[in-house]
XYZ file of N, CA and C in Angstrom:
357
model
N 0.821 -1.197 0.000
C 0.000 0.000 0.000
C 0.864 1.259 0.000
N 2.110 1.182 -0.339
C 2.976 2.365 -0.349
C 2.378 3.437 -1.242
N 2.065 4.591 -0.647
C 1.510 5.693 -1.411
C 0.062 5.521 -1.796
N -0.608 4.489 -1.291
C -2.006 4.257 -1.631
C -2.907 4.389 -0.421
N -4.148 3.940 -0.597
C -5.072 3.929 0.527
C -5.718 2.562 0.634
N -6.216 2.300 1.809
C -7.010 1.119 2.080
C -8.262 1.631 2.772
N -9.428 1.185 2.320
C -10.705 1.618 2.885
C -11.404 0.382 3.439
N -11.629 0.388 4.740
C -12.203 -0.769 5.418
C -13.527 -0.408 6.073
N -14.471 -1.360 6.087
C -15.695 -1.161 6.850
C -15.325 -1.191 8.331
N -15.868 -0.244 9.104
C -15.489 -0.152 10.512
C -16.574 0.573 11.298
N -17.706 -0.079 11.540
C -18.836 0.556 12.226
C -18.389 1.191 13.544
N -19.012 2.327 13.855
C -18.707 3.062 15.089
C -20.017 3.329 15.808
N -20.143 2.831 17.025
C -21.339 3.091 17.814
C -22.616 2.703 17.109
N -22.588 1.639 16.314
C -23.772 1.193 15.593
C -23.999 1.912 14.268
N -23.219 2.946 13.991
C -23.362 3.688 12.738
C -22.437 3.101 11.676
N -22.875 3.132 10.416
C -21.985 2.664 9.352
C -20.766 3.573 9.265
N -19.625 2.963 8.959
C -18.386 3.737 8.916
C -17.366 3.064 8.023
N -16.427 3.873 7.560
C -15.241 3.352 6.890
C -14.014 3.935 7.578
N -12.972 3.130 7.622
C -11.683 3.587 8.123
C -10.759 3.699 6.921
N -10.079 4.838 6.813
C -9.196 5.092 5.678
C -7.752 5.057 6.174
N -6.948 4.197 5.578
C -5.540 4.047 5.954
C -4.669 4.462 4.778
N -3.564 5.130 5.057
C -2.609 5.454 4.003
C -2.537 6.928 3.712
N -2.487 7.256 2.416
C -2.328 8.633 1.961
C -3.460 8.985 1.002
N -4.145 10.084 1.304
C -5.276 10.522 0.501
C -4.848 11.737 -0.308
N -4.644 11.511 -1.606
C -4.136 12.559 -2.489
C -4.766 12.433 -3.874
N -4.213 13.143 -4.823
C -4.753 13.154 -6.189
C -4.888 11.742 -6.768
N -3.932 10.883 -6.464
C -3.949 9.529 -7.020
C -4.991 8.630 -6.360
N -5.294 8.853 -5.083
C -6.177 7.950 -4.346
C -7.568 8.515 -4.078
N -7.758 9.816 -4.259
C -9.058 10.444 -3.966
C -10.202 9.848 -4.796
N -10.014 9.556 -6.093
C -11.129 8.971 -6.856
C -11.592 7.625 -6.282
N -10.656 6.806 -5.851
C -11.011 5.517 -5.254
C -11.826 5.739 -3.980
N -11.389 6.685 -3.149
C -12.131 6.953 -1.916
C -13.527 7.488 -2.237
N -13.620 8.401 -3.183
C -14.932 8.950 -3.553
C -15.894 7.837 -3.952
N -15.407 6.913 -4.754
C -16.240 5.802 -5.209
C -16.669 4.927 -4.037
N -15.740 4.590 -3.179
C -16.056 3.740 -2.021
C -17.022 4.430 -1.069
N -16.828 5.738 -0.847
C -17.729 6.476 0.044
C -19.140 6.537 -0.536
N -19.240 6.813 -1.834
C -20.557 6.894 -2.465
C -21.299 5.565 -2.331
N -20.607 4.459 -2.610
C -21.227 3.134 -2.480
C -21.697 2.894 -1.049
N -20.848 3.206 -0.087
C -21.182 2.965 1.321
C -22.329 3.856 1.787
N -22.317 5.104 1.366
C -23.358 6.044 1.780
C -24.710 5.634 1.195
N -24.739 5.261 -0.079
C -25.991 4.886 -0.725
C -26.573 3.587 -0.172
N -25.721 2.743 0.408
C -26.163 1.454 0.935
C -26.546 1.504 2.412
N -26.485 2.679 3.035
C -26.728 2.775 4.470
C -27.725 3.875 4.788
N -28.085 3.961 6.060
C -28.993 4.998 6.546
C -28.397 5.631 7.795
N -28.905 6.814 8.128
C -28.497 7.485 9.362
C -27.113 8.103 9.258
N -26.566 8.413 10.404
C -25.245 9.043 10.469
C -24.205 8.129 9.827
N -23.170 8.746 9.264
C -22.091 7.997 8.616
C -20.770 8.507 9.169
N -19.864 7.581 9.438
C -18.582 7.928 10.061
C -17.431 7.612 9.107
N -16.488 8.547 9.028
C -15.231 8.308 8.315
C -14.117 8.417 9.339
N -13.396 7.321 9.526
C -12.313 7.243 10.511
C -10.979 7.490 9.797
N -10.350 8.605 10.141
C -9.067 8.976 9.525
C -7.890 8.782 10.490
N -8.075 8.000 11.541
C -7.016 7.806 12.536
C -5.723 7.251 11.936
N -5.851 6.419 10.899
C -4.675 5.792 10.282
C -4.283 6.455 8.963
N -4.838 7.641 8.701
C -4.464 8.372 7.489
C -3.194 9.164 7.774
N -2.193 9.026 6.897
C -0.908 9.698 7.114
C -0.807 11.035 6.387
N -1.593 11.214 5.299
C -1.463 12.422 4.478
C -2.806 12.751 3.852
N -3.117 14.034 3.777
C -4.360 14.502 3.166
C -4.060 15.779 2.400
N -4.398 15.799 1.089
C -4.232 17.029 0.314
C -5.601 17.541 -0.131
N -5.614 18.570 -0.958
C -6.883 19.189 -1.365
C -7.769 18.229 -2.158
N -7.182 17.310 -2.900
C -7.971 16.316 -3.636
C -8.718 15.409 -2.665
N -8.026 15.015 -1.620
C -8.650 14.194 -0.583
C -9.734 14.961 0.150
N -9.473 16.228 0.414
C -10.467 17.070 1.084
C -11.719 17.174 0.214
N -11.529 17.291 -1.100
C -12.665 17.356 -2.026
C -13.493 16.077 -1.954
N -12.841 14.925 -1.861
C -13.562 13.649 -1.753
C -14.417 13.636 -0.481
N -13.881 14.177 0.599
C -14.632 14.231 1.853
C -15.791 15.221 1.758
N -15.569 16.346 1.087
C -16.641 17.324 0.890
C -17.769 16.732 0.039
N -17.399 15.930 -0.940
C -18.393 15.274 -1.791
C -19.261 14.342 -0.946
N -18.634 13.589 -0.039
C -19.386 12.705 0.860
C -20.321 13.515 1.750
N -19.839 14.640 2.237
C -20.659 15.522 3.071
C -21.888 15.990 2.285
N -21.691 16.331 1.021
C -22.786 16.766 0.166
C -23.808 15.663 -0.089
N -23.316 14.446 -0.354
C -24.217 13.309 -0.573
C -25.091 13.069 0.652
N -24.477 13.098 1.814
C -25.225 12.883 3.049
C -26.190 14.028 3.318
N -25.762 15.240 2.996
C -26.591 16.418 3.230
C -27.888 16.389 2.446
N -27.863 15.776 1.275
C -29.078 15.661 0.456
C -30.173 14.880 1.168
N -29.752 13.975 2.050
C -30.710 13.147 2.791
C -30.797 13.575 4.253
N -30.247 14.743 4.560
C -30.248 15.267 5.928
C -29.611 14.276 6.909
N -28.502 13.679 6.453
C -27.757 12.730 7.282
C -26.486 13.388 7.802
N -26.067 12.970 8.954
C -24.888 13.524 9.612
C -23.622 12.797 9.156
N -22.544 13.567 8.939
C -21.230 12.987 8.689
C -20.357 13.279 9.888
N -19.769 12.233 10.435
C -18.859 12.351 11.565
C -17.479 11.927 11.072
N -16.478 12.746 11.340
C -15.108 12.440 10.929
C -14.248 12.278 12.179
N -13.589 11.130 12.274
C -12.666 10.886 13.383
C -11.278 11.239 12.887
N -10.680 12.240 13.535
C -9.387 12.746 13.085
C -8.619 13.273 14.294
N -7.733 12.450 14.842
C -6.972 12.881 16.018
C -5.975 13.985 15.666
N -5.470 14.682 16.683
C -4.456 15.715 16.427
C -3.269 15.134 15.658
N -2.719 15.941 14.760
C -1.589 15.503 13.955
C -1.626 16.179 12.601
N -0.891 15.626 11.656
C -0.740 16.236 10.335
C -2.064 16.335 9.579
N -2.887 15.287 9.641
C -4.144 15.307 8.898
C -5.097 16.329 9.514
N -5.163 16.369 10.840
C -6.013 17.361 11.514
C -5.546 18.771 11.151
N -4.241 18.970 11.092
C -3.693 20.277 10.695
C -4.123 20.654 9.288
N -4.209 19.659 8.394
C -4.650 19.937 7.019
C -6.077 20.492 7.024
N -6.953 19.939 7.862
C -8.314 20.469 7.984
C -8.277 21.920 8.463
N -7.449 22.183 9.462
C -7.374 23.525 10.051
C -6.793 24.535 9.067
N -5.724 24.170 8.382
C -5.081 25.072 7.422
C -6.030 25.398 6.272
N -6.805 24.404 5.835
C -7.745 24.605 4.730
C -9.025 25.319 5.168
N -9.152 25.581 6.467
C -10.362 26.221 6.975
C -11.550 25.280 6.987
N -11.310 23.989 7.023
C -12.378 22.991 6.958
C -12.723 22.374 8.311
N -12.001 22.752 9.357
C -12.280 22.153 10.663
C -13.640 22.577 11.200
N -14.212 23.667 10.673
C -15.555 24.083 11.077
C -16.627 23.553 10.135
N -16.229 23.070 8.961
C -17.179 22.532 7.992
C -17.553 21.100 8.368
N -16.571 20.353 8.848
C -16.775 18.956 9.228
C -16.934 18.845 10.741
N -17.685 17.836 11.179
C -17.780 17.510 12.595
C -16.626 16.559 12.895
N -15.588 17.078 13.569
C -14.375 16.299 13.828
C -14.327 15.825 15.277
N -13.963 14.572 15.459
C -13.776 14.000 16.793
C -12.377 13.416 16.870
N -11.800 13.446 18.064
C -10.413 13.004 18.241
C -10.259 11.498 18.348
N -11.350 10.764 18.641
C -11.244 9.314 18.813
C -12.541 8.628 18.417
N -12.445 7.319 18.189
C -13.636 6.523 17.879
C -14.615 6.575 19.050
N -14.088 6.564 20.247
C -14.949 6.595 21.435
C -15.743 7.901 21.511
N -15.063 9.029 21.290
C -15.748 10.333 21.317
C -16.819 10.403 20.238
N -16.522 9.873 19.063
C -17.500 9.885 17.972
C -18.703 9.004 18.319
N -18.454 7.821 18.861
C -19.537 6.894 19.212
C -20.469 7.526 20.247
N -19.913 8.251 21.191
C -20.722 8.894 22.226
C -21.586 10.013 21.650
N -21.145 10.634 20.578
C -21.858 11.779 20.005
C -22.891 11.390 18.955
N -22.856 10.154 18.491
C -23.741 9.752 17.396
C -25.199 9.707 17.808
N -26.034 10.127 16.882
C -27.476 10.048 17.053
C -27.950 8.837 16.265
N -28.672 7.907 16.884
C -29.112 6.707 16.154
C -29.990 7.075 14.958
N -29.955 6.227 13.943
C -30.779 6.436 12.745
C -32.244 6.337 13.116
N -33.040 7.236 12.572
C -34.488 7.201 12.804
C -35.090 6.324 11.716
N -35.861 5.318 12.114
C -36.419 4.421 11.124
C -37.841 4.700 10.944
């Protein structure tokens, strides 16, 4: 996976989620966008993206995350992003996106904040 990403199913607090490992950049953002769209369309309620194991995030990766936020927003669904302090969290802050996304420092904090899906 050198220079790539791995996207794994990783439910958090009963909510559907994916964990993204590796580097999210121009080369890997299209793959993530596709995987997120598939996962979002196949689920209901809040959706979680776990970036704890992400080592790098550039503007292409940020765009993929914004696209997921937009898809969820169409259905009035919440997007929760797990992003501990570090280089990736700094990328959100530098890009002015830390207020656009709901960011949590750990899986536990995100699980505690999730609102169950209304059926």
